[in-house]
Amino acid sequence: MKEIKVTLSDRDIPKRWYNLAADLPTPLQPPLGPDGKPISPDMLEKVFPMNLIEQEVSTERWIDIPEEVLELLYRWRPAPLKRAVYLEQYLKTPAHIYYKDESLSPAGSHKPNTAVAQAWYNKQFGIKKLTTETGAGQWGSAIAFASQLLGLECKVFMVRISFDQKPFRKIMMRVWGANCVASPSHETRAGREVLKKDPRTPGSLGIAISEAIEEAVMDPSGKTRYCLGSVLNHVMLHQTIIGLEAQKQLKMAGIKNPDIVIGCAGGGSNFAGISFPFVCEKIHGAKIKIIPVEPTACPTLTRGPFSYDFGDVARMTPLLPMHTLGHSFIPEPIHAGGLRYHGMAPLVSQGVIEGLLEPQAIDQVKCYEAALLWARTEGAICAPETSHAIACTIEEAVKAREEGKQKNILFCYSGHGLMDLSGYEKFLNGELKDSSLPESLLQEAIAAIRHHPQPKLQKTGNW
Amino acid sequence: MKEIKVTLSDRDIPKRWYNLAADLPTPLQPPLGPDGKPISPDMLEKVFPMNLIEQEVSTERWIDIPEEVLELLYRWRPAPLKRAVYLEQYLKTPAHIYYKDESLSPAGSHKPNTAVAQAWYNKQFGIKKLTTETGAGQWGSAIAFASQLLGLECKVFMVRISFDQKPFRKIMMRVWGANCVASPSHETRAGREVLKKDPRTPGSLGIAISEAIEEAVMDPSGKTRYCLGSVLNHVMLHQTIIGLEAQKQLKMAGIKNPDIVIGCAGGGSNFAGISFPFVCEKIHGAKIKIIPVEPTACPTLTRGPFSYDFGDVARMTPLLPMHTLGHSFIPEPIHAGGLRYHGMAPLVSQGVIEGLLEPQAIDQVKCYEAALLWARTEGAICAPETSHAIACTIEEAVKAREEGKQKNILFCYSGHGLMDLSGYEKFLNGELKDSSLPESLLQEAIAAIRHHPQPKLQKTGNW
């Protein structure tokens, strides 16, 4: 029998999260306030509960996972590490392709890993209601799920284009008791302003974030907080359970470190989850190629400058040091809604600056080709976001064939595509086109960013 | 940490299927031909490959699973046995609720267990193309998936009401390379005849079966065969891997036999899968309550006579001895499309006659209530079919609380509901009504059956 799965026993689930901030060669630059000065943790306390703010600024290498959070995670974790032997055979590659299957969670992606942790910390802090934004709906579903488990009220602002393209995600959130509205909405000042300018806007994660923050900080009871499914340090932290499990499982398969680690990157959370424990190995001398993959429609890491920028359109967030296309940039409505974010997690961005990561951008047509090959060899239907990681994996596996080298490739299978089948239909009908960001729009976006304060860092990026 | 999962190691996957026909107190009655006489295996050879016909008529207790079929199953099996501790807590029941999670297969249900086996046996026999019918689309997706893995062509006739209600199932089948058409269609004589009488018919499994068989037997190359996702003996056989795994897992949890075993029943396959190994234990003296659960809209086991009847509307199948509402009966278009079948597997039917099974019928509104409670306690969104098993499980768990008895309940979580969210939306909007079959229509259906030949069996049914 072929070995195609490495199952971690329940008692071997990692008990601590890994914090890359402890190991980065250059310390992370602080978030800045509207005055251009570093903000202090208490300036965020109307937005996030203090226990999560402490995690956000922590430089401890290991942070214990509370027992009750482990119990929540334990509902669907540890996730299996699988080997894509059928894809390998099809590609006639000597590479071994391993992937962490994060699609098996109740919400169908890696997002619940941080959703249950965030909901738990908020509840510990006495919070009654969470607000958030969602792109493709993966994060919105995950936080609806987590809020339901912990008895919290939940309101989700869903980017309009996804709200329309993915009608069933809304029902999922409703099944889990959440209130899901299309963004921009008329329910916030930020939403109304955008709608006034462009009533037919497809929306963006940046706008939806503005609305969700506004809804949280304006609650007079003070019992509402905002939560974010990506970008921030504590979100990256919670997701490292993916890579920590994978490390244990690869060792069980006799592999000390993979040669290549791949994850798709929108805000950076599943990429951080699978890769950060290996980035740590790389910092300490291991030779690993680590690739965040983004869409050519939103090439934040490959083309965006590393700069201080707002996380949202309405400039309600602090300025974060990150690769960005500008907080007012609205990407094409590609099907991988979760990758349509103008910025990138500061930890991932700095990993690029430090030369630890080698980002790539791939167009959605090529990604759907990869997704179809995956479905027809491995059997499962992946999320459009995940297809970016698969497309890159296929490229690397083909390269290994051409080089005649047996390489071990690890990627994050971040979610299933069962809620996103309309994209497959368009692809099968030949209706999808190259969605790469035109050079003129890119230059326009970059020009707008040049006026922001610049992080004081040694940069090696290629933009 | 609460124990909520029992994981079977890959090497412990069952290597043989269990055949209940070997142990039934009274031998199964044979299928009859159009002349009322028992048919011989070779009369089926235009419909099924001979290797599956041999399984269909086998009375061997154990049948080895071929190594290559194990490898196909091994892509997603063994399935975890989980314990629904959060539902237990909500219900304040002393009962322990265990379930086999069959939703984790690529097609999202238990159906691939037999789909990969059937596709493999057909391929072994030199067949190039499979035809089939599908209700909710679970079976159609599963056979599309299996055909793709084995390189067979695949055509699926999908019941019109589901084709319209579940648009994404079609895309899934297309992703896996299958051709899916709405039934009744204009592509077969059987379909055209039904459409002539009622152009707006919602269709039924019975009609779709007629079309799929016609398409197979009319292929002049002789390289096309029909396959069925339920009802037949060899399908029940392939699904017993569910119950055989559960037996091993319950023993790991220190439980020799559960007190109660529950599965939803449309054609009978997931019910047979979870229950038959325990029916064997019951025949040999164990005290187990075994409950097939059906919708009140299609109460085959609880209200239909045990009689010889055709499996399809156009009378292309042999006469099978089963509980039936008559081959021309068309149930209400409830959301649990997979439970809208007029008949029931002969093996399950006879289990009822022998007093081994205690069928129940539950209305879909109550089932959706159960599904919502499940989603809000356990976290996962179940298929409308599966909700019938959950509703019954909740009733039994509440009974255990009232009796003050610790009972072990096992049920089959046959599939996820991510492709069936429109039913949840209607339920949440208060748009679903009691769908029980009116007594007058039931009596009409029963009257039509009385003219068929009757099986020569001691009957104990309550119809």
XYZ file of C-alpha atoms in Angstrom, chain A residues 1-7 10 13 15 67 70-78 82 86 104 106-107 145 148-149 165 167-169 171-172 174-178 371-372 375-381 416 418-419 421-422 424-425 428-429, chain B residues 1-7 10 13 15 67 70-78 82 86 104 106-107 145 148-149 165 167-169 171-172 174-178 371-372 375-381 416 418-419 421-422 424-425 428-429:
114
model
C 0.000 0.000 0.000
C 1.289 3.444 -0.955
C 1.962 5.752 1.964
C -0.194 8.777 1.300
C -1.139 10.008 4.760
C 0.716 10.834 7.955
C -1.720 11.006 10.827
C -4.413 13.543 19.103
C -1.109 18.101 18.816
C 0.721 22.717 22.745
C -6.235 24.130 27.305
C -6.846 23.168 22.413
C -10.214 21.540 23.085
C -11.817 23.759 20.459
C -9.054 22.983 17.952
C -9.256 19.337 18.792
C -12.724 19.155 17.213
C -11.062 18.852 13.791
C -7.292 18.863 14.419
C -4.607 17.532 14.075
C -1.059 13.845 2.852
C -1.406 10.697 -8.024
C -11.433 19.373 6.790
C -16.208 22.625 9.753
C -15.842 25.956 7.934
C -18.651 29.186 13.592
C -21.491 30.276 17.860
C -19.370 27.757 19.779
C -20.768 35.513 -6.296
C -24.570 33.266 -2.060
C -24.239 30.114 0.013
C -21.538 31.506 2.295
C -26.437 30.993 4.563
C -23.566 29.187 6.291
C -26.669 32.444 9.229
C -26.797 28.739 10.146
C -24.105 29.573 12.688
C -26.184 32.462 13.971
C -24.196 35.376 12.527
C -7.085 23.204 -9.725
C -8.669 21.078 -12.459
C -9.360 17.481 -8.941
C -8.773 14.971 -11.706
C -5.722 13.356 -10.124
C -6.030 13.786 -6.360
C -9.824 13.866 -6.411
C -10.588 16.906 -4.251
C -11.929 20.294 -5.373
C -11.983 23.302 -0.285
C -17.242 23.574 -2.683
C -18.615 27.063 -2.061
C -17.859 26.304 -7.906
C -19.063 29.168 -10.088
C -14.834 26.469 -12.018
C -17.869 26.738 -14.250
C -14.681 25.207 -17.902
C -16.748 27.442 -20.187
C -8.840 16.782 27.248
C -12.209 15.305 26.316
C -12.050 12.196 24.162
C -14.052 13.092 21.094
C -12.362 11.148 18.302
C -11.293 7.560 17.756
C -8.854 7.378 14.877
C -4.387 3.156 8.224
C -8.625 -0.506 7.659
C -9.709 -5.843 4.418
C -5.822 -4.378 -2.931
C -8.250 -0.520 -0.786
C -5.780 1.947 -2.279
C -8.654 3.973 -3.711
C -10.507 3.900 -0.379
C -7.345 4.745 1.452
C -7.351 8.212 -0.134
C -9.847 9.321 2.527
C -10.436 6.297 4.791
C -10.471 5.111 7.566
C -16.310 10.991 16.677
C -21.289 19.195 22.747
C -14.793 13.846 4.707
C -13.808 14.194 -1.689
C -17.434 13.948 -2.843
C -15.176 11.224 -8.988
C -12.338 10.128 -13.245
C -9.876 8.293 -11.005
C -32.280 23.108 -6.478
C -26.899 23.855 -9.301
C -23.393 23.386 -7.926
C -23.559 19.585 -7.916
C -20.380 21.743 -11.755
C -18.734 19.263 -9.390
C -18.210 18.467 -14.665
C -14.987 19.225 -12.784
C -14.596 15.450 -12.520
C -15.204 15.114 -16.242
C -18.727 13.664 -16.171
C -29.618 19.960 11.707
C -29.533 23.515 13.072
C -24.503 22.983 13.501
C -24.750 25.182 16.574
C -23.372 22.604 19.005
C -21.088 20.287 17.049
C -20.169 22.933 14.474
C -20.658 21.068 11.189
C -23.401 21.565 8.595
C -22.098 17.361 4.642
C -22.493 22.445 1.910
C -24.145 21.823 -1.453
C -27.714 25.260 1.841
C -30.835 26.505 0.089
C -31.364 25.691 5.388
C -32.240 29.140 4.063
C -34.440 29.748 8.593
C -36.970 31.865 6.698
